[in-house]
Amino acid sequence: MLNVGTTPIRTVHPRPSAAVQLACFPHAGGSADAFTALAGALSADVETLTVQYPGRRERAAHPCATDIAALAAEAAGHLASRLDRPLYLLGHSMGALVAFETARLLERAGAVAGVFVSAARPPGDDWAEPDLDAMDDAAVVAELRRLGGVPEALLAEADVVEEILRLLRADHRALRGYTCPPGATLRAPVTVLLAGADSKNSAEQVRGWARHTTGGCDTVLLSGGHFAVLAPGSEAGVVLADRLRPAPAGLVRAIYLAGLGGGTPRLTTDLTALEDLARPVLTPDTLGYLVGDAGAGETGRANRAAYNRRPLLPRMLRGADRRDLSVTVLGRRLPAPVLLAPVAAQTLVHPEGELASIRGAADAGVPFVLSTNASYTLEEAAAAAGPQPRWFQLYLPNERALAESLVRRAERAGYSAIVLTVDAPTFGYRPTDLDRGYLPFLHGAGIANFTADPVFRAGLPDDPDDRAVLQHWARVFANPGLNWEDLPWLRSVTSLPILLKGILHPADARLALDQGAVDGLIVSNHGGRQLDGSVAALDALPAVRAAVGDAVPILTDSGIRTGSDVLKALALGADAVLLGRPYLYGLALDGRAGVAHVLRCLLADLDLAMALSGCTRIADVTADLLAPT
Ligand SMILES: Cc1cc2nc3c(=O)[nH]c(=O)nc-3n(C[C@H](O)[C@H](O)[C@H](O)COP(=O)(O)O)c2cc1C
């Protein structure tokens, strides 16, 4: 540790070039060491600072503070010089009040990136804390045991207990004497971390934090008790690692800095150039399958043309120095409005196939949608996944028992939504594949979810050879009769949200909603691979949005290649987008790192596009960001 002395701020792992900083404020009776486990769970992009209140450890010679305001003033005085990089504050229990007051002071000088409050009621509410000075030592120790924050071995040592009680009583006096100034509010967003088994705080009791910020407030539920955030291996580490992800545009700064030493990115940052780079590393069959559009390629070209036809009309002078790209879709917060589209048979492109894509997506903090026709099973894919949500794309087989089995497996493996693809009841007319007589699935690629499925296997003859397996797959896979009556059935077998992928017509969007079976729509033409001559997905989007209003989230894909494209899709009514081929090119060229690179570039481009058009939040991206056409 550095800086040990009279200053309150400790640097757990000095990382002066880290993109973000997190300052942690301990609970009553606690010390800066409380956050050691949590700091270890954060990435090299985060510099963790801990606050040592006076009166303890190496600051034992300093009298304990008598009020929260004094603790906050001291911390703010030392943190104010650190506002040049994004600074987040995290306070646990009483530390939440200190963090809150510190953030209020810091916001007089600059911006605090965000505040995390753990196991703590809102500042204006009654904390119902007992008067520890009126309780005898045994009663206070019993309370400590009940909350579980101090290891039993320490509670057996009389001098340790004496010290803990001294600090706890002093801190409690400060806590009980705290009064929240009327109307005290932060500009920074507040994230409430609440453990389900915290005997001191309930969801109801922490709800009021929302009144204390104008920057947005959300609650993340953790397992464990009052001290869950501090426990080794805590889920809080995952939550924070996700939330403290450096701003995507930091990639640009990192590239230029590396350039000073002669370094350049391994892959181009121009996502429109990736296809040409990937061509030489793919077999002709794979190249045809991956790149090929249906028919004469009109829809494929229309997808790009639709984006090109809609110029942005950016706003200036809006102070968009800090951007929040996060969105909430189906009740889950996503770090950015981007997901990986389901793409079949990815081992054709790279031996690690979907597993590399999923890991690359996790590296970039992007959720993925796994294809029914993946090369690895949905269970294997789930095991490779990070904390981001994962969705399962379903091609509804023509046997309902098999369909139900796939859905149940997806539920068990932690997929949080079913994406029913409706624009491919049969394969489109794809000359690139037809001319080579090549359909990957008939070569055994992309059928792992079937061959691992008990219902599918039950339909095979004894000792099946490859041919028998493929014949059975071909029998159950094609479902040209897919229709609206399948939807209530699907609804009846799963409680997971269902999104329809491939909706273009507003009447279909309305029908989907009228059925009451659908939780979201994906406006897509399969990247121009199904019905050639059909409308560009972007052109279909506004009417679909108009048809359903805000009733359900709408996502879109097909032709998205740049950050500006994402802005345009959002401006026309999408809540989020899916990226298709570009990440496959990244996968082909550099495996997991290639996928992460593609996503990081897209997010950096989006982040900068927001900065350059005056948007600080995704909600700022509205239709008036587009030039009238
Ligand atoms: C090679 C390839 C395979 C695909 N496989 C699937 C699939 O299994 N399921 C599905 O719903 N969509 C599939 N898609 C469509 C994508 O999910 C997505 O809609 C499309 O790629 C988006 O367009 P873009 O490639 O222009 O970004 C596939 C697309 C490609 C290029």
mmCIF file of N, CA and C in Angstrom, residues 251-265:
data_model
loop_
_atom_site.group_PDB
_atom_site.id
_atom_site.type_symbol
_atom_site.label_atom_id
_atom_site.label_comp_id
_atom_site.label_asym_id
_atom_site.label_seq_id
_atom_site.Cartn_x
_atom_site.Cartn_y
_atom_site.Cartn_z
ATOM 1 N N LEU A 251 -10.572 3.655 -25.740
ATOM 2 C CA LEU A 251 -9.790 2.850 -26.697
ATOM 3 C C LEU A 251 -8.970 3.747 -27.621
ATOM 4 N N VAL A 252 -9.592 4.830 -28.040
ATOM 5 C CA VAL A 252 -8.932 5.731 -28.987
ATOM 6 C C VAL A 252 -7.689 6.351 -28.340
ATOM 7 N N ARG A 253 -7.872 6.791 -27.081
ATOM 8 C CA ARG A 253 -6.741 7.370 -26.347
ATOM 9 C C ARG A 253 -5.631 6.325 -26.206
ATOM 10 N N ALA A 254 -6.027 5.096 -25.851
ATOM 11 C CA ALA A 254 -5.033 4.035 -25.651
ATOM 12 C C ALA A 254 -4.269 3.761 -26.944
ATOM 13 N N ILE A 255 -4.972 3.780 -28.071
ATOM 14 C CA ILE A 255 -4.304 3.514 -29.353
ATOM 15 C C ILE A 255 -3.302 4.622 -29.668
ATOM 16 N N TYR A 256 -3.706 5.861 -29.458
ATOM 17 C CA TYR A 256 -2.779 6.963 -29.759
ATOM 18 C C TYR A 256 -1.567 6.932 -28.826
ATOM 19 N N LEU A 257 -1.816 6.591 -27.544
ATOM 20 C CA LEU A 257 -0.685 6.524 -26.613
ATOM 21 C C LEU A 257 0.281 5.419 -27.025
ATOM 22 N N ALA A 258 -0.288 4.260 -27.414
ATOM 23 C CA ALA A 258 0.570 3.153 -27.867
ATOM 24 C C ALA A 258 1.335 3.567 -29.110
ATOM 25 N N GLY A 259 0.707 4.407 -29.914
ATOM 26 C CA GLY A 259 1.346 4.874 -31.146
ATOM 27 C C GLY A 259 2.609 5.673 -30.880
ATOM 28 N N LEU A 260 2.679 6.316 -29.695
ATOM 29 C CA LEU A 260 3.895 7.069 -29.361
ATOM 30 C C LEU A 260 5.096 6.137 -29.278
ATOM 31 N N GLY A 261 4.826 4.864 -28.907
ATOM 32 C CA GLY A 261 5.905 3.879 -28.847
ATOM 33 C C GLY A 261 5.989 3.058 -30.116
ATOM 34 N N GLY A 262 5.295 3.476 -31.145
ATOM 35 C CA GLY A 262 5.364 2.776 -32.431
ATOM 36 C C GLY A 262 4.322 1.671 -32.588
ATOM 37 N N GLY A 263 3.461 1.479 -31.575
ATOM 38 C CA GLY A 263 2.471 0.396 -31.662
ATOM 39 C C GLY A 263 1.264 0.783 -32.518
ATOM 40 N N THR A 264 0.710 -0.220 -33.195
ATOM 41 C CA THR A 264 -0.545 -0.005 -33.922
ATOM 42 C C THR A 264 -1.471 -1.183 -33.624
ATOM 43 N N PRO A 265 -2.774 -1.019 -33.761
ATOM 44 C CA PRO A 265 -3.692 -2.128 -33.476
ATOM 45 C C PRO A 265 -3.407 -3.339 -34.365
#
